Amino acid sequence: MLGIKRLGLLAALVLVGIAPAAAAQAAVQPSQQDTQYLQALHQVNMFEMTAGDLAQQKGQNQGVKDLGARFKTDHTQLDQTVQQTASQLGVQLPSEPTADQQAVLDQLNNASGEEFDRLWVTSELAGHVQAIQATQTEISQGSEQSVVQLAQTALPTLQAHYDELVQLAEQLGIPVPQASASGTPSPGGTTPAPSGTTETPAPGTTTESPAPGGTIETPAPAGS
């Protein structure tokens, strides 16, 4: 009888240990779409904070300086939410911008005067077009409500940045991406790269020339 009681106790202890693990496994994990969006948006924010500093330090045009300050503030605030959401979902965020983003920062560091202003505006236009497209995709295809809500919050900020960039680009004589009737950048629009003209990729693709959002690859819907 003693042996049976011991076996029963061991069985109970095993079940107690298994229950939390089973519950954890049962918890819904973020989808690839949600995870990659959080990681990509974090990298965009890191890029924008650094690029914003450079705009304030090296910009020749006052509009570039002003937008740089605005972008840094907005993306710093946005990234706080990104980090909180990622922490709650157990998503590990990258610690530095992508290679393409770093390449743009290197170009900005080496530029000055009017060249810097044009390069900054051009790269910002390209990056915001892609960031907007990726955010729209998260809103329509994301499955984790907290990430979808984050995207819904980020979209107006990204769109406002894009609109301000368009106005500044027009003042400086810089071509801008084509926009749809709603004002949202069209996937078929083009954004000139620092060294030429490059098509702005549709969601799910990357641009050959470095751009702030150049590595936001919008994940395909689950199951594809």
mmCIF file of C-alpha atoms in Angstrom, residues 1 8 17 33-35 41 46 55 84 104 117-118 123 127 129-130 134 165 175 181 192 207 213-214 220 222:
data_model
loop_
_atom_site.group_PDB
_atom_site.id
_atom_site.type_symbol
_atom_site.label_atom_id
_atom_site.label_comp_id
_atom_site.label_asym_id
_atom_site.label_seq_id
_atom_site.Cartn_x
_atom_site.Cartn_y
_atom_site.Cartn_z
ATOM 1 C CA MET A 1 0.000 0.000 0.000
ATOM 2 C CA GLY A 8 0.227 8.159 -6.608
ATOM 3 C CA GLY A 17 4.906 19.927 -13.315
ATOM 4 C CA GLN A 33 3.992 37.933 -40.156
ATOM 5 C CA ASP A 34 3.628 39.520 -36.707
ATOM 6 C CA THR A 35 7.160 38.622 -35.625
ATOM 7 C CA LEU A 41 9.661 48.204 -37.566
ATOM 8 C CA MET A 46 16.641 52.620 -35.032
ATOM 9 C CA ALA A 55 19.694 65.638 -40.323
ATOM 10 C CA GLN A 84 6.864 46.618 -25.023
ATOM 11 C CA VAL A 104 22.561 54.540 -46.165
ATOM 12 C CA ASP A 117 19.900 67.111 -48.068
ATOM 13 C CA ARG A 118 18.983 65.407 -51.333
ATOM 14 C CA SER A 123 16.320 57.760 -48.786
ATOM 15 C CA GLY A 127 12.001 54.042 -46.638
ATOM 16 C CA VAL A 129 6.953 54.100 -48.818
ATOM 17 C CA GLN A 130 8.084 50.611 -47.867
ATOM 18 C CA ALA A 134 4.557 46.767 -44.720
ATOM 19 C CA LEU A 165 8.674 64.548 -47.132
ATOM 20 C CA PRO A 175 11.099 63.451 -57.670
ATOM 21 C CA ALA A 181 -6.021 58.745 -54.960
ATOM 22 C CA PRO A 192 14.899 57.789 -57.084
ATOM 23 C CA THR A 207 14.954 47.285 -53.116
ATOM 24 C CA GLY A 213 12.850 50.472 -45.269
ATOM 25 C CA GLY A 214 14.771 48.528 -47.856
ATOM 26 C CA ALA A 220 3.435 36.226 -47.153
ATOM 27 C CA ALA A 222 0.407 31.971 -43.489
#
